Amino acid sequence: MIPGVLTILLLTSQIEAVQCSLGVPVTIDYSIPEDFVAQPIKITDSFILLEQQGDSIKIVPMVLDTLVLPSIYAVSDALEREFPPPVLVVTRTMPDTTWSVPVFPSPLAHTIPPGLPQDYLQRHSFWEKWGRAPSNRWLLPVVLSLAVALALVLIWLNYRKRRMLPSTDHPYTHKESLSPLDEVRALLNSKAFVEGRWPEYYMNVDRLLRDTVAVRFGISSRAYTWFQIIRQVKEEKSGSKFTDDAAELSREIALQRYAAWGGSRERAKRFTSILLALREEWHRQ
């Protein structure tokens, strides 16, 4: 063994180990005699040198376990001597279970496509080929059309349903096929006449007489009372004669419908014959 190396090992074995922590600054003294001048220490990746004052250095350990520092050379006159470093035992500053991490993969696999970012984006700009978005102005007309069509269908179904319902107590079966005089005669065959329901019977008499007024004098509002109808009919040509002929019947209608006057089949037949005579003379334009 080379004598110089043996001397260094012997000196190193005599120096106590210095306890320090990873990443925490620590001061190391090489214990060089005063007649020697220490040279700058050689820096390695195992530590960070903060400062050096003669044979004393302040470093930050960057490795775990044992940190082997480089030796420091010192000169005295023409003599150069190598002074070995003390042994540094570097401990962890965190528990092993937290500090131990898996080895980072190398080389790192990535999925970034080659080329510039704008090239990558351009290849994925598929929407540009679609062109301008279609207009939605057609939506409102379509919705309105559907609403109108639905309303017409509902009206038609309601009308059809009403036509299919059986008549409860019409004095005649097909009004369109009866003449004005036959409509009056049909009253005597109604259930209201047979059962003596006189308010209902005179309601039909009232309706037919109002129809004659509408056809002959053009007064068609069903909201008018007979007092209002007579007052307007008198202003028409031949209106006074009609009001005189219909006065007794209009009075009977008011009594039967609004005062429940009561009656009999003979009384109803007499007023029905008056209605028949009025229609025969006045139910024409």
Tab-separated table of C-alpha atoms in Angstrom, residues 47 50 54 66 68-69 72 105 111 114 135 172 174 181 183 191 207 215 234 250 256 263 281 283:
chain	number	residue	atom	x	y	z
A	47	PHE	CA	-23.205	19.299	-1.308
A	50	LEU	CA	-22.158	28.318	1.330
A	54	GLY	CA	-9.573	28.759	5.981
A	66	THR	CA	-22.620	8.940	4.274
A	68	VAL	CA	-17.699	11.822	1.441
A	69	LEU	CA	-16.240	15.342	1.237
A	72	ILE	CA	-8.390	20.129	1.373
A	105	PRO	CA	-39.720	6.505	-15.062
A	111	THR	CA	-48.617	11.669	-25.925
A	114	PRO	CA	-45.316	16.372	-33.000
A	135	SER	CA	-80.956	29.356	-39.427
A	172	TYR	CA	-138.431	17.268	-34.464
A	174	HIS	CA	-134.222	16.878	-38.732
A	181	LEU	CA	-144.995	25.438	-40.501
A	183	GLU	CA	-141.545	23.051	-37.204
A	191	LYS	CA	-141.902	15.176	-24.923
A	207	ARG	CA	-137.339	30.210	-30.257
A	215	VAL	CA	-136.288	36.341	-40.969
A	234	LYS	CA	-142.851	48.826	-34.587
A	250	SER	CA	-145.493	37.063	-26.553
A	256	GLN	CA	-144.838	30.572	-18.976
A	263	GLY	CA	-151.092	25.491	-18.428
A	281	GLU	CA	-148.160	35.073	-42.694
A	283	HIS	CA	-142.062	33.947	-41.966
